XYZ file of C-alpha atoms in Angstrom:
174
model
C 0.000 0.000 0.000
C 1.040 3.566 -0.620
C -0.186 6.735 1.081
C 0.182 10.143 -0.558
C -0.817 13.769 -0.173
C -1.220 16.271 -3.015
C -1.191 20.033 -2.452
C -1.999 22.509 -5.224
C -0.932 26.146 -5.588
C -4.041 27.264 -3.657
C -2.946 24.986 -0.798
C -5.889 22.621 -1.287
C -4.969 19.208 0.060
C -6.035 15.780 -1.185
C -4.989 12.628 0.668
C -5.130 9.284 -1.097
C -3.815 5.768 -0.968
C -3.415 2.670 -3.038
C -4.380 -0.749 -1.772
C -2.943 -3.893 -3.242
C -4.380 -6.507 -0.919
C -4.610 -10.185 -1.769
C -7.860 -11.030 0.006
C -11.352 -9.588 -0.009
C -11.705 -7.166 2.912
C -15.520 -7.079 2.867
C -15.290 -3.295 3.116
C -18.147 -1.040 4.159
C -18.417 2.714 4.590
C -19.645 3.478 8.106
C -20.491 6.770 9.810
C -19.608 6.794 13.516
C -21.402 9.449 15.600
C -19.842 11.630 18.273
C -20.604 10.728 21.907
C -20.470 7.017 21.074
C -19.183 4.963 24.022
C -16.614 2.327 23.130
C -14.606 -0.305 24.993
C -11.602 -2.097 23.569
C -11.712 -5.866 24.088
C -8.372 -7.525 24.791
C -7.217 -11.140 25.178
C -9.621 -13.520 26.905
C -12.443 -10.969 26.407
C -10.982 -8.657 29.057
C -11.993 -5.011 28.839
C -9.269 -2.535 27.989
C -9.372 1.193 27.345
C -12.819 2.772 27.277
C -13.658 6.150 25.751
C -16.486 8.283 24.437
C -15.980 9.753 20.961
C -15.653 13.542 20.939
C -15.824 13.705 17.135
C -17.958 12.099 14.459
C -16.035 10.254 11.749
C -16.463 8.174 8.646
C -14.478 5.035 8.012
C -13.973 2.227 5.571
C -14.237 -0.881 7.725
C -13.081 -4.438 7.086
C -14.545 -7.921 7.678
C -17.820 -6.674 9.158
C -15.859 -5.349 12.145
C -15.349 -1.748 13.243
C -11.743 -2.162 12.097
C -10.926 1.086 10.257
C -8.804 0.698 7.132
C -9.201 4.374 6.219
C -11.166 7.226 7.732
C -11.537 10.910 8.491
C -13.149 12.794 11.338
C -15.142 16.035 11.359
C -11.980 18.022 12.217
C -10.093 16.848 9.110
C -7.889 14.270 10.830
C -7.442 11.247 8.562
C -5.921 7.824 9.052
C -4.819 5.069 6.710
C -3.919 1.563 7.819
C -1.167 0.157 5.619
C 0.571 -3.224 5.499
C 4.063 -3.164 7.011
C 5.835 -6.543 6.846
C 8.221 -6.988 9.744
C 6.206 -4.930 12.217
C 7.006 -6.009 15.771
C 4.669 -4.656 18.429
C 5.569 -3.595 21.984
C 4.658 -5.866 24.867
C 1.913 -4.737 27.227
C 2.334 -4.772 31.027
C -0.309 -7.004 32.636
C -1.264 -4.302 35.156
C -2.124 -1.700 32.458
C -5.324 -3.251 31.117
C -7.418 -0.061 31.476
C -4.787 1.866 29.455
C -4.511 -0.754 26.711
C -6.232 -0.639 23.349
C -6.526 -3.485 20.860
C -4.818 -2.831 17.537
C -8.128 -3.196 15.692
C -9.640 -0.329 17.759
C -6.797 2.132 17.219
C -8.384 3.868 14.212
C -11.688 4.373 16.025
C -9.969 5.757 19.117
C -7.777 8.152 17.132
C -10.544 9.475 14.876
C -13.091 9.743 17.687
C -10.740 11.340 20.216
C -8.383 13.751 18.484
C -8.508 16.770 16.170
C -4.795 17.177 15.358
C -1.587 15.183 15.115
C -0.249 16.965 18.190
C -3.185 15.575 20.177
C -2.673 12.082 18.703
C 0.996 12.117 19.644
C 0.164 13.177 23.203
C -2.596 10.557 23.486
C -0.358 7.740 22.267
C 2.055 8.468 25.147
C -0.679 7.358 27.578
C -1.734 4.003 26.073
C -0.402 0.544 25.335
C -1.323 -1.217 22.117
C -2.333 -4.863 22.249
C -1.530 -6.518 18.931
C -4.408 -8.924 18.667
C -5.042 -11.685 16.171
C -7.585 -10.908 13.444
C -9.167 -14.276 12.542
C -9.973 -13.207 8.971
C -6.269 -12.471 8.428
C -5.201 -15.656 10.234
C -2.873 -13.772 12.529
C -1.711 -10.432 13.849
C -1.608 -7.957 10.955
C 1.731 -6.212 10.440
C 0.619 -2.619 9.941
C 1.676 0.964 10.218
C -0.558 4.016 10.237
C -0.418 7.137 8.107
C -2.141 10.219 9.515
C -2.800 13.717 8.174
C -4.521 16.684 9.814
C -6.230 19.859 8.645
C -3.118 21.876 9.517
C -1.200 20.170 6.688
C 0.884 17.978 8.975
C 1.523 14.288 8.433
C 2.690 11.514 10.717
C 3.464 7.818 10.456
C 3.172 5.392 13.372
C 5.315 2.282 12.999
C 6.059 -0.658 15.249
C 9.738 -1.561 14.963
C 11.694 -3.945 17.176
C 9.008 -3.887 19.866
C 8.761 -0.088 20.043
C 6.245 2.382 18.704
C 8.003 4.904 16.459
C 6.283 8.175 15.570
C 7.651 9.924 12.486
C 6.439 13.491 12.027
C 6.571 14.832 8.502
C 5.644 18.481 9.056
C 3.513 20.898 7.117
C 2.585 20.456 3.460
C 4.182 23.113 1.215
C 3.664 24.042 -2.409
C-alpha cells in the first residue's frame, strides 16, 4: 500500500492511498457518531481502554468489524492503515489493562478522540497497544498508520523492534 498527499498552488490538500491486498476485505463505509461509548476488548475478552468519541467520523471498515482501514473525522484528521511486513509490536504490562487498546480499535480511538496530530501524539504516550489476532487475516496484521490533519501535517506510526516509532513529517508546502 502507498499513502500520498497532493497540495496545489491554492494549498488545497487531497490525501489518497493505493491498496494492493490479496484477500477480499468485505469493506463497508460506516459513519460513527460523536458521543459514542466504546470499549476495547483484549485477550480472553478482558476489557481494555474505554472512551467516548468527541468527534464524528467516517471510516472504511473491514470484515464486518469496526476495524478502520481508512477514515476521516469532522476536524479533518485522517488515518490510513497500511501493510508493514516486519512490524514487531511492543509488549503490554499485565497491570495496564485499562490503558490498553486493541490494535483493531486504534483507528476508532484516534478518529473519535483527536482533532490534530499533536493531540494524537500526546494521546499515544498514555496508552499501550495490544496486537491482537484478526481471525480473517489468520494472525496479527503487520501494519503501520499514516495520519494527516487539517493543519497540513503528516505523521506515520510504525512498530519496529518492539517499540512504537512516531515519524512526524511536518507541514505540506507548495
